[in-house]
Short mmCIF file of C-alpha atoms in Angstrom, two decimals:
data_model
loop_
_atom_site.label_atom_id
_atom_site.label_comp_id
_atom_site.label_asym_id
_atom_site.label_seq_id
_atom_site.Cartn_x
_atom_site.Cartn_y
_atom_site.Cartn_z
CA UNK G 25 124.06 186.60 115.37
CA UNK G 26 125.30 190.29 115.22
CA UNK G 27 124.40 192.68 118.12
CA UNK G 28 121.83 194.41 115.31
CA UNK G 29 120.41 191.18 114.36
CA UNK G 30 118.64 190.66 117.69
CA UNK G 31 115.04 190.25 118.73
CA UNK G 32 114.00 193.13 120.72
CA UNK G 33 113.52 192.50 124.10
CA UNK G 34 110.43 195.14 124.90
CA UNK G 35 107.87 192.71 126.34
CA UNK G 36 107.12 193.98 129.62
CA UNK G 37 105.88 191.86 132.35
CA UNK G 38 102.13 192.92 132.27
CA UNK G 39 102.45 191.76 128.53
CA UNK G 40 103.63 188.32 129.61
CA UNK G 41 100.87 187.66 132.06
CA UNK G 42 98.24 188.85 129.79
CA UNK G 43 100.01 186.84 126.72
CA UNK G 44 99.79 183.63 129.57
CA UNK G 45 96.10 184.30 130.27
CA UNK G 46 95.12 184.77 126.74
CA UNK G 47 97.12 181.50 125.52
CA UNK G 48 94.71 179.81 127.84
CA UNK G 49 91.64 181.76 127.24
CA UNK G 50 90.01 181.16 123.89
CA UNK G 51 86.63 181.55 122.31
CA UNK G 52 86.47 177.33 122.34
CA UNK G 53 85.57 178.12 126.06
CA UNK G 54 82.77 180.80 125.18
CA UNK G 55 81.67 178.72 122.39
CA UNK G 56 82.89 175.11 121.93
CA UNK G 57 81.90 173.75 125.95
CA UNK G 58 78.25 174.00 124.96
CA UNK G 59 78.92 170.90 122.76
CA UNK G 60 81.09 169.24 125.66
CA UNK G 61 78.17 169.80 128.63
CA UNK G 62 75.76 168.17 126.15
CA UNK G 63 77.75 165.30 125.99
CA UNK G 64 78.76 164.54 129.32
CA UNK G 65 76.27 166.63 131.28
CA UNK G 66 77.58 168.03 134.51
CA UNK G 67 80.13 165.41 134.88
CA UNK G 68 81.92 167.38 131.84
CA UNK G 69 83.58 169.66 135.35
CA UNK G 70 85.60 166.23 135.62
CA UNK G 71 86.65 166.41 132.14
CA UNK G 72 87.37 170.05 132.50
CA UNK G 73 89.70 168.95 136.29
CA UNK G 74 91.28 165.80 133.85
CA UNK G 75 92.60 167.99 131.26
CA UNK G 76 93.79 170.84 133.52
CA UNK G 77 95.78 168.37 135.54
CA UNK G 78 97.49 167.33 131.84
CA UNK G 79 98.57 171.02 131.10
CA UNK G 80 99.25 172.39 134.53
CA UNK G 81 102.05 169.32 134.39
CA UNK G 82 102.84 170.31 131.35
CA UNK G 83 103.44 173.82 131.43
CA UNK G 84 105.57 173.28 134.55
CA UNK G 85 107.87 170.64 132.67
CA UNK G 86 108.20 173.71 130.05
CA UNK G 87 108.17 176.34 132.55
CA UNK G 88 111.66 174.36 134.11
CA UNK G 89 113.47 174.14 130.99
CA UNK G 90 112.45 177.87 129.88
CA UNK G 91 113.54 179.19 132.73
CA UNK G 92 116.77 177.68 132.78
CA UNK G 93 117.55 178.84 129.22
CA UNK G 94 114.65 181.55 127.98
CA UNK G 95 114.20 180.69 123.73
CA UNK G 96 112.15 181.76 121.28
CA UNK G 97 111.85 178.05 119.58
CA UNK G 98 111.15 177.18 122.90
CA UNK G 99 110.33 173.63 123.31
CA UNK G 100 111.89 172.86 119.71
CA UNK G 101 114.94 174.23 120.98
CA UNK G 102 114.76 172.02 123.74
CA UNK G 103 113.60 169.26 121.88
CA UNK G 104 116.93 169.61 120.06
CA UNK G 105 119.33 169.57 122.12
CA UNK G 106 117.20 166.36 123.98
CA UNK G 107 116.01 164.31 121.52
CA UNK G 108 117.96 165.01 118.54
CA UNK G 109 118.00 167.48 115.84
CA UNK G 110 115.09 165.30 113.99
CA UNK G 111 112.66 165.81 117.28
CA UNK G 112 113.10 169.66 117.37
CA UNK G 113 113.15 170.07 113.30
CA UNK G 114 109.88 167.64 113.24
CA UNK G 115 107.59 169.33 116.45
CA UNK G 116 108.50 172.70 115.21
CA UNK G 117 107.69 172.67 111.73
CA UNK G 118 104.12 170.78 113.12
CA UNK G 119 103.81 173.24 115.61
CA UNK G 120 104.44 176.22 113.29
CA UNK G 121 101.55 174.63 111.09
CA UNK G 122 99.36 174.10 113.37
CA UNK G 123 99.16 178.33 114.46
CA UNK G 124 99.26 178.78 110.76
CA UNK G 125 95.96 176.81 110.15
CA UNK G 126 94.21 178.29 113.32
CA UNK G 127 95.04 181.86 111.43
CA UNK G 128 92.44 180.52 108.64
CA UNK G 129 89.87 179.43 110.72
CA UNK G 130 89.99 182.40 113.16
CA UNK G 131 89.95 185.04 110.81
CA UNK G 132 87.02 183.34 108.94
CA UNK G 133 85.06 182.87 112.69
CA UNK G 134 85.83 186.99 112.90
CA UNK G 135 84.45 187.69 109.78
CA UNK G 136 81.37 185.98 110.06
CA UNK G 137 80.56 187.93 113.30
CA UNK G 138 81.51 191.24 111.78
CA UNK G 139 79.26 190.24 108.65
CA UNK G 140 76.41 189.80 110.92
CA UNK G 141 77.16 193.33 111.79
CA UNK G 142 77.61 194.98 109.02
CA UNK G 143 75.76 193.03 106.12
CA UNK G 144 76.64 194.78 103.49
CA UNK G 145 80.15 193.84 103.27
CA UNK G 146 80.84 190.21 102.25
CA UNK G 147 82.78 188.09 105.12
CA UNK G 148 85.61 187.16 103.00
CA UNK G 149 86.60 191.29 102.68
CA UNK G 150 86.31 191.04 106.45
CA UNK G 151 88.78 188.39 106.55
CA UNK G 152 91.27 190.24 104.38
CA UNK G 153 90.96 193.11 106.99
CA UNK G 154 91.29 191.66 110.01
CA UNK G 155 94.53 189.54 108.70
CA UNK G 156 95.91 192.49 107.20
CA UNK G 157 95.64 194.62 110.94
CA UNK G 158 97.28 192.45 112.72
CA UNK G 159 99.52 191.33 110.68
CA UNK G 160 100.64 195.22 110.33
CA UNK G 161 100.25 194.96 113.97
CA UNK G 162 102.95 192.22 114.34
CA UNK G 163 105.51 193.92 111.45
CA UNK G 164 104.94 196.76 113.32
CA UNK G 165 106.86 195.93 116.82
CA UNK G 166 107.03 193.05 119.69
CA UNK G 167 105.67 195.52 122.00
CA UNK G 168 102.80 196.39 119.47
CA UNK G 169 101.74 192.39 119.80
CA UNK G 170 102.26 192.66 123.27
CA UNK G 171 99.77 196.08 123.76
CA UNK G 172 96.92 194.47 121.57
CA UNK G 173 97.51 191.13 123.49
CA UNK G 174 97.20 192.92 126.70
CA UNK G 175 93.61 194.47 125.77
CA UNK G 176 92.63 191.73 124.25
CA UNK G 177 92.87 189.59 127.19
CA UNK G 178 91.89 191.79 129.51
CA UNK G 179 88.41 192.12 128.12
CA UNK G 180 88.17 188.48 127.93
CA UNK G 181 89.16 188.43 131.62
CA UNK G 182 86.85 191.03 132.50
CA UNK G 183 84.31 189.19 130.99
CA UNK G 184 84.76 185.92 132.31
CA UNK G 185 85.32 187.96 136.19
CA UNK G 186 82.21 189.62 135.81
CA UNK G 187 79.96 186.42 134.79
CA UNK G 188 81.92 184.47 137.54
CA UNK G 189 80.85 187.33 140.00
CA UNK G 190 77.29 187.61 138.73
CA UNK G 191 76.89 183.60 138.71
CA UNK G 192 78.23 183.49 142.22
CA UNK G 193 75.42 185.39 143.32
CA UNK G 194 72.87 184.15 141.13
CA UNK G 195 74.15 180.79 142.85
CA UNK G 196 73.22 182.02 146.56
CA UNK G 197 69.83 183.90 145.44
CA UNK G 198 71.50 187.15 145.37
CA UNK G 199 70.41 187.60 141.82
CA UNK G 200 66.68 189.22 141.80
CA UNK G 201 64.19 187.03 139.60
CA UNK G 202 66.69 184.53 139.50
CA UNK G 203 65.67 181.21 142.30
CA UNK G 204 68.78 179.78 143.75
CA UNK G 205 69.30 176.64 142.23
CA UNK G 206 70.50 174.56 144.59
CA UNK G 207 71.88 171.05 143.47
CA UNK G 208 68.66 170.55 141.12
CA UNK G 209 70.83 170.84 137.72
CA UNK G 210 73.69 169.04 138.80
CA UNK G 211 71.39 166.06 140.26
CA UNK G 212 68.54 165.99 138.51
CA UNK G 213 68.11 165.11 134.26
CA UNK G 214 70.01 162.39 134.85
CA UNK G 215 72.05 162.42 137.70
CA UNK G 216 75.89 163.87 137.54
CA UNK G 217 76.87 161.63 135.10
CA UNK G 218 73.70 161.37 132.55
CA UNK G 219 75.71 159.03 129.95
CA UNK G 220 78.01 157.72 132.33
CA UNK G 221 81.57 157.75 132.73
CA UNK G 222 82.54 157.35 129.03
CA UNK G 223 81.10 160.29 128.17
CA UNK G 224 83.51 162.21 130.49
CA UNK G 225 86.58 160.48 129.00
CA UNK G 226 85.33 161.10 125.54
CA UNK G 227 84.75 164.55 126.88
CA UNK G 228 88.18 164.83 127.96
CA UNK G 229 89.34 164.77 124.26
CA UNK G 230 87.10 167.74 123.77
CA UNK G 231 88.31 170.04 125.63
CA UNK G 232 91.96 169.48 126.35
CA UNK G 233 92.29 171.10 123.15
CA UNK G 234 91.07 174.13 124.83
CA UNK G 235 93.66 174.68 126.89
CA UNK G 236 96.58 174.47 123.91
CA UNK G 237 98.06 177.92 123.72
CA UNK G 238 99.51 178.41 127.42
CA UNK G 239 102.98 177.52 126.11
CA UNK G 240 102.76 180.68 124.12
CA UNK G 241 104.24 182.62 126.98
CA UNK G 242 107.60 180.71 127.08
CA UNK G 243 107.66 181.62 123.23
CA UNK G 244 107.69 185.08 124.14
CA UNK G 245 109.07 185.32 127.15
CA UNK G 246 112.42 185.37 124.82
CA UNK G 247 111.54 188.70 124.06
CA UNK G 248 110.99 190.45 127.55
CA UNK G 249 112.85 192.46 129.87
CA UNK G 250 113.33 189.74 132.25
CA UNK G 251 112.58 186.34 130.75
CA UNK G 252 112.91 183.98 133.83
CA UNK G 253 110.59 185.88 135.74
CA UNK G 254 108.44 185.91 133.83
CA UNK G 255 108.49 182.30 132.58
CA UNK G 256 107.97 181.68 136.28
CA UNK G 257 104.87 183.97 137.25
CA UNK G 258 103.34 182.62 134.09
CA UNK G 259 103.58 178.92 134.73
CA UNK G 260 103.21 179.50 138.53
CA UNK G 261 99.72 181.22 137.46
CA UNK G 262 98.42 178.31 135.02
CA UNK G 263 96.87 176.42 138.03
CA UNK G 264 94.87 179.26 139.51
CA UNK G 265 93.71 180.20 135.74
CA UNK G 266 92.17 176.95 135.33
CA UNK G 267 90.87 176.48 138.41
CA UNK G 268 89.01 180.04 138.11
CA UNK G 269 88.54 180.85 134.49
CA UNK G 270 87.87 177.32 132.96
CA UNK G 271 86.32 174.91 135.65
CA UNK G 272 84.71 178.05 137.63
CA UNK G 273 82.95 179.62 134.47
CA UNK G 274 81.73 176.12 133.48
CA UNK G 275 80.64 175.06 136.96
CA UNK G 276 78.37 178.25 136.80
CA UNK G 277 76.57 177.23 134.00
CA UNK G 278 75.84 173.84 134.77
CA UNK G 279 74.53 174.77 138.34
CA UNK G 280 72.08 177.27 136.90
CA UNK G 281 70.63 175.60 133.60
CA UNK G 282 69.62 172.25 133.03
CA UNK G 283 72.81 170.35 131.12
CA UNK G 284 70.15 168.92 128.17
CA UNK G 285 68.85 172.73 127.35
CA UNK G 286 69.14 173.36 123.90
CA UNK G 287 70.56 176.90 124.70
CA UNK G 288 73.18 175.30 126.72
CA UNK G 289 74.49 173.58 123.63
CA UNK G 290 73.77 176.63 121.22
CA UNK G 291 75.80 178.89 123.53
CA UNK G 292 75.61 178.26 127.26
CA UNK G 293 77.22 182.15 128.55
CA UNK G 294 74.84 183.77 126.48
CA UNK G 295 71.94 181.01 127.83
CA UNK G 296 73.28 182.06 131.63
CA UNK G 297 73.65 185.61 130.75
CA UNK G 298 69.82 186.07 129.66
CA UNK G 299 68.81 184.47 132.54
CA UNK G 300 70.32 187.09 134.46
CA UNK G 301 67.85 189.61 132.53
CA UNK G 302 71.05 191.67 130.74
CA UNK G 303 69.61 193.03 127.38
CA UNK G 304 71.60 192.66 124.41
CA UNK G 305 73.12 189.09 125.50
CA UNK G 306 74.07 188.03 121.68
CA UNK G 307 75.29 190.97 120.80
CA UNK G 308 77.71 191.00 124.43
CA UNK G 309 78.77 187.65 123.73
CA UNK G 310 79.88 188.38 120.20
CA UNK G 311 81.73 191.13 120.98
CA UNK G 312 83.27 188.86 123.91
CA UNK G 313 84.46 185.89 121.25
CA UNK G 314 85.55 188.87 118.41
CA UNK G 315 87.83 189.26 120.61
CA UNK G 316 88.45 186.12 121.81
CA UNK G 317 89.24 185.50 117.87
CA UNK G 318 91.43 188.40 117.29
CA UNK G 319 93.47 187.45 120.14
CA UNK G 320 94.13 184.31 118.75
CA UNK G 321 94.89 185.72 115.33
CA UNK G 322 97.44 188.04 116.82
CA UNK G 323 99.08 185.46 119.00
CA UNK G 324 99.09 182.61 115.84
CA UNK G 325 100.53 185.17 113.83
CA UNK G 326 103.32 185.79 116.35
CA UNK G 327 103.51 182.14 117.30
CA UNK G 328 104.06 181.09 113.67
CA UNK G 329 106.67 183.62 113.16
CA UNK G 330 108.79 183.11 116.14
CA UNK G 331 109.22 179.65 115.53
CA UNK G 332 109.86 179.79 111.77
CA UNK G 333 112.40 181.93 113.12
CA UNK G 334 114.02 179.95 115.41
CA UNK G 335 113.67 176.71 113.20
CA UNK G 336 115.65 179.59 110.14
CA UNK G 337 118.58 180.09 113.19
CA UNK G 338 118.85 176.56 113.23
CA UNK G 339 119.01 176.09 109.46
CA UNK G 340 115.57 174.14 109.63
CA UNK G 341 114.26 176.35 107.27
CA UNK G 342 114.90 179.25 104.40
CA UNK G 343 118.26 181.67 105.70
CA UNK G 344 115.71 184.45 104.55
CA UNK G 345 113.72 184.39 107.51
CA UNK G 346 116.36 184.94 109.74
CA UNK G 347 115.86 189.12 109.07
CA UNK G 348 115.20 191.33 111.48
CA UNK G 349 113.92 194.21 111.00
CA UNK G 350 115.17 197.79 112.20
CA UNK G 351 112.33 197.48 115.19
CA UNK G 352 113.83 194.35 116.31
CA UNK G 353 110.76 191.97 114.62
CA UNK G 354 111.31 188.71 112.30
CA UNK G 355 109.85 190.40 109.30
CA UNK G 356 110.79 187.70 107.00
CA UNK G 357 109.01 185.43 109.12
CA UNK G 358 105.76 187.15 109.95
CA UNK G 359 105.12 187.70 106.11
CA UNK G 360 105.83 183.90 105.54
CA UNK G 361 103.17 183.04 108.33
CA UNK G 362 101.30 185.82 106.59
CA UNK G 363 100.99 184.67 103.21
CA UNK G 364 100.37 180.67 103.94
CA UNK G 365 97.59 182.04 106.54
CA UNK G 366 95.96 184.47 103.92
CA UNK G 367 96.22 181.02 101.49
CA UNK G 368 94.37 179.01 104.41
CA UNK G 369 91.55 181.79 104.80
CA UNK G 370 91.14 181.49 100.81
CA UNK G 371 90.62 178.04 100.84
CA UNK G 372 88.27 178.21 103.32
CA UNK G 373 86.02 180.52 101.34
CA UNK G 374 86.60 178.11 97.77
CA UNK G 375 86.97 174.76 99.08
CA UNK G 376 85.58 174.68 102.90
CA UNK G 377 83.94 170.58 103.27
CA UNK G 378 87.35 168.93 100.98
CA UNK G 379 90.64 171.08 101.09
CA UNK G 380 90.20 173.39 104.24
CA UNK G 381 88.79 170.57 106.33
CA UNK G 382 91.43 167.84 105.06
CA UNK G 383 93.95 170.66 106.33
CA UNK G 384 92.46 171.52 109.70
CA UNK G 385 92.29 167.84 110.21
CA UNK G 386 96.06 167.25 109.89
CA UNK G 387 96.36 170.02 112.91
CA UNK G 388 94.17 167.92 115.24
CA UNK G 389 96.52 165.85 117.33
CA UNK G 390 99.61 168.32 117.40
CA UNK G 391 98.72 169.90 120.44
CA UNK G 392 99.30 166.34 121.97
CA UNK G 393 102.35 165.79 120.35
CA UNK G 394 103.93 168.61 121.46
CA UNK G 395 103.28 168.26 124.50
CA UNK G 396 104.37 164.32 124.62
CA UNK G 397 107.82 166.30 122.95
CA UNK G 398 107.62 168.37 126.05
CA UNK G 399 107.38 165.94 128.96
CA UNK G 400 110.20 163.56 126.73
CA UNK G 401 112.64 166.50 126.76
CA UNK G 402 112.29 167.69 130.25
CA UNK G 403 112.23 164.02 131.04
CA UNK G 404 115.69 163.38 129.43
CA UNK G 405 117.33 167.03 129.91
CA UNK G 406 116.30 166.89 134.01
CA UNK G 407 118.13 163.46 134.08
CA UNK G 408 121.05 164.17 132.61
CA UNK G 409 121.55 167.65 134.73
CA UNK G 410 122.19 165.10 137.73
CA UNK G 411 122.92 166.92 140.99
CA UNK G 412 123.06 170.23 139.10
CA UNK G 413 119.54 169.94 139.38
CA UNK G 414 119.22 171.38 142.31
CA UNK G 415 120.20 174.54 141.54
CA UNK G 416 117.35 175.29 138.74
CA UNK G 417 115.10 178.61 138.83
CA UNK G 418 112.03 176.32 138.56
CA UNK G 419 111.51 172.88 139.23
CA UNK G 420 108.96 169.92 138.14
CA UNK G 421 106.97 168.45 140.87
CA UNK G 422 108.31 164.93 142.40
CA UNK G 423 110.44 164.14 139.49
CA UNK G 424 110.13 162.15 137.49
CA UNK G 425 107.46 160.51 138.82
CA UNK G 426 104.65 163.44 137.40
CA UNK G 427 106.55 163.18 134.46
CA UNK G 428 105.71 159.76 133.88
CA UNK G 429 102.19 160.21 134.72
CA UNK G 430 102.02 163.27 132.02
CA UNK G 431 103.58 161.38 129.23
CA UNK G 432 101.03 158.07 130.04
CA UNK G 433 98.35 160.42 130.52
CA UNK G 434 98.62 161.94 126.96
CA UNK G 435 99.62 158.42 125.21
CA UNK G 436 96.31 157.24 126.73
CA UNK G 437 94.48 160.48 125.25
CA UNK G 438 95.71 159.78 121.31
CA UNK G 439 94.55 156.02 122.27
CA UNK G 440 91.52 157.70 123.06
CA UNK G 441 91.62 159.85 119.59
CA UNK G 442 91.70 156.27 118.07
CA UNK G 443 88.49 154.77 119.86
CA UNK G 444 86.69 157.68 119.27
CA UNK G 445 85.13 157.86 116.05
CA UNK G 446 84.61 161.35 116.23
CA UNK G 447 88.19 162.16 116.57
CA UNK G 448 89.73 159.32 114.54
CA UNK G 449 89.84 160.77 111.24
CA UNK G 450 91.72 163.93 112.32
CA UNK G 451 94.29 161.55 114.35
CA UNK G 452 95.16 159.52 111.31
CA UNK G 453 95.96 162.68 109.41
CA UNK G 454 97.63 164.46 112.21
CA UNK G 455 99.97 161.19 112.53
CA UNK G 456 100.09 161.41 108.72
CA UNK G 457 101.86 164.57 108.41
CA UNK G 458 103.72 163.77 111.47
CA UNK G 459 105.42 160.62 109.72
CA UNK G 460 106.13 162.63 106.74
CA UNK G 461 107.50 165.69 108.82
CA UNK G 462 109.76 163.27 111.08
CA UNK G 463 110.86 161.30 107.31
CA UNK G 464 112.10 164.61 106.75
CA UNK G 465 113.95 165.33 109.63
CA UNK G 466 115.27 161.90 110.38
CA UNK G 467 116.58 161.84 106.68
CA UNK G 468 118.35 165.14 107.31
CA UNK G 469 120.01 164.24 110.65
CA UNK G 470 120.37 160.87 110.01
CA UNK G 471 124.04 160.35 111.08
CA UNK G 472 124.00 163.29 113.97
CA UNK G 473 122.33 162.70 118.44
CA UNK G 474 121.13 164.57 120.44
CA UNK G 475 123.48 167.41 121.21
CA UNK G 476 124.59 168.29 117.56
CA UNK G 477 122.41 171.27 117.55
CA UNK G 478 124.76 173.67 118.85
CA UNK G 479 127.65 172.87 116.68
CA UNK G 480 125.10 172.44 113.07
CA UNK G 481 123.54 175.67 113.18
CA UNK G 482 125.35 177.88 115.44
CA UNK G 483 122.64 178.35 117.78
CA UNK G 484 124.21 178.45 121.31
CA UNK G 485 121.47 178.45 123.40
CA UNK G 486 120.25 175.58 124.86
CA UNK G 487 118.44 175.10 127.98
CA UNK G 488 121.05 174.69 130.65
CA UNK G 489 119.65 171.47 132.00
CA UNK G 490 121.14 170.05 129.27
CA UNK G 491 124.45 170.15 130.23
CA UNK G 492 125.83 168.71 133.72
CA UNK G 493 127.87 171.45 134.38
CA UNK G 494 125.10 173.87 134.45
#
């Protein structure tokens, strides 16, 4: 690719670790864990420790190959040069429509809280706004993404700091009018696990969904000043994230309020935050998720883009999208995510119980495919670096044992996806599209292995565990 046909590298590193935190940080946390406590009462902190554990390996199995060889397809990339051309054309074209749907249901969440605001303007208008800003916001520049990314998160993590600090206190009877709780929630209604231990498996298949969105930093980390840096702060920080934002926020609530209280299930921060006595709890909390949602809008938008850029590079899709524009930015690409997302928000406004839901439903088990793609490509890459091994930036933990437990561990989750009927439907179509995406790729690269990437498309860089010489 010619010196002016480059992605600009203007991510800084405060951009990377708030892009990292954000990735993890979404409103499912503010909103969707009510649902999750009131199914597996307080024993839902196990599911919460289960499916940490899953994406902590994870992102460190990604964090080793990024570092070795920082790309903006990422996993696909890697997946390429791994499994075969077929792997990385099949998880990249799922995981490119998977950000792609999220831009539809995001922007319609946004809307509805900005309708509630201002009534007088109907929610699909607010839709059209808020995908037009940031999507001038991602044409604009990387570092523009990066900027709005940083505030974004940073309110979220003030947010979640603050109600960590305030239910810390509330916790030893610091908090006046508030009674130290003690053990009373946790034990009582129930006991820990109110509808036993099947309730925190199936509860582990609600939230490990959560947590999709971490890998987003090795995405962009092809963009920034000093890549393997920062690919290793941000997987270095994933454990401490969880640990504090996810399983400390949650412990919170279910040590002050009673699991079964039908606040706790409507929206269990703004339940914990009225109990503190703060006026205007609603209105806090929506301001909180707004921009919990337009955080995820930016970062799907630029998610989308990158890797419908990187699969164009590897002439997985249209040569068109390939451009770059004179501010170093796939413009080609982020209009393409633009317009399917802008279809996506449509449909959900004319169609959202039969074509909107059928579509979200085909984006319900990718997250767990890519990250089975994941653990298989660090699994195969690591072993065939042999001895050179030794010599990589960042490592995964007693290889390849924790490998092996990662790739059983999320097998045994899309078994799980089958048992439960909740989750069964969205499975079936997830694996649906999967067969016909893989068809597609397998069909394309049917006579070329693993290791034809390079030579096919002209795209030299692949993660240098891949070769023993590294």
């Amino acid at each position: 690719m010619p010196a002016d046909q480059q992605l600009s590298k203007s991510l800084k590193p405060r951009h990377l670790s708030m892009i990292a935190i954000a990735g993890v940080i979404g409103a499912g946390l503010f909103v969707g864990s009510g649902a999750a406590i009131q199914q597996a009462g307080p024993g839902i902190l196990l599911a919460y420790m289960a499916a940490g554990v899953v994406v902590i390996l994870v992102m460190r199995m990604l964090g080793e190959m990024a570092a070795a060889n920082p790309e903006t397809g990422s996993f696909s990339t890697y997946a390429d040069k791994a499994l075969g051309r077929w792997a990385g054309f099949s998880i990249g074209w799922l995981y490119a429509w998977f950000w792609i749907i999220v831009l539809g249901i995001e922007a319609t969440a946004g809307a509805a809280i900005m309708h509630r605001w201002v009534p007088g303007i109907d929610q699909w208008v607010w839709a059209l706004v808020l995908m037009v800003l940031l999507t001038l916001t991602n044409l604009g520049s990387v570092k523009s993404y990066g900027e709005f990314e940083f505030w974004f998160a940073s309110i979220k993590v003030a947010a979640i700091v603050l109600f960590l600090l305030f239910g810390v206190a509330a916790i030893l009877g610091l908090v006046p009018g508030v009674p130290a709780p003690g053990l009373t929630n946790l034990m009582d209604n129930g006991g820990f696990l109110p509808n036993g231990p099947g309730a925190v498996l199936a509860g582990i298949l609600v939230v490990v969904f959560s947590f999709f969105g971490a890998e987003i930093a090795t995405i962009a980390a092809g963009e920034s000043e000093n890549p393997v840096d920062a690919v290793k702060k941000a997987v270095k920080s994933t454990v401490w994230r969880i640990l504090v934002f996810y399983i400390g926020s949650i412990a919170i609530v279910v040590t002050l309020l009673p699991w079964n209280d039908a606040s706790v299930a409507k929206s269990p921060y703004v339940a914990v935050i009225e109990l503190f006595g703060i006026p205007g709890a609603g209105t806090i909390m929506d301001i909180v998720v707004l921009t919990s949602v337009l955080s995820c809008l930016n970062s799907g938008l630029y998610t989308a883009s990158r890797m419908l850029f990187s699969l164009s590079r590897r002439g997985d899709a249209p040569a068109a999208w390939t451009r770059i524009s004179r501010r170093g930015v796939p413009a080609a690409a982020v209009l393409a995510s633009t317009v399917v997302g802008f279809i996506t928000v449509g449909l959900n406004y004319i169609a959202p119980d039969t074509v909107f839901l059928f579509l979200v439903n085909t984006s319900g088990a990718i997250a767990l495919f890519v990250w089975l793609v994941i653990a298989s490509s660090q699994l195969v890459l690591r072993k065939r670096m042999g001895a050179a091994a030794k010599d990589l930036a960042l490592k995964m933990w007693f290889f390849p044992y924790l490998t092996w437990v990662a790739i059983i561990s999320i097998v045994a989750l899309l078994i799980g996806m089958v048992i439960l009927e909740s989750t069964r439907e969205s499975l079936f179509l997830s694996l649906g599209l999967a067969a016909v995406v893989v068809g597609i790729g397998v069909w394309r690269y049917r006579r070329r292995g693993p290791g034809a990437a390079a030579e096919d498309t002209g795209t030299r860089n692949v993660p240098v565990a891949a070769e023993p010489s590294a």
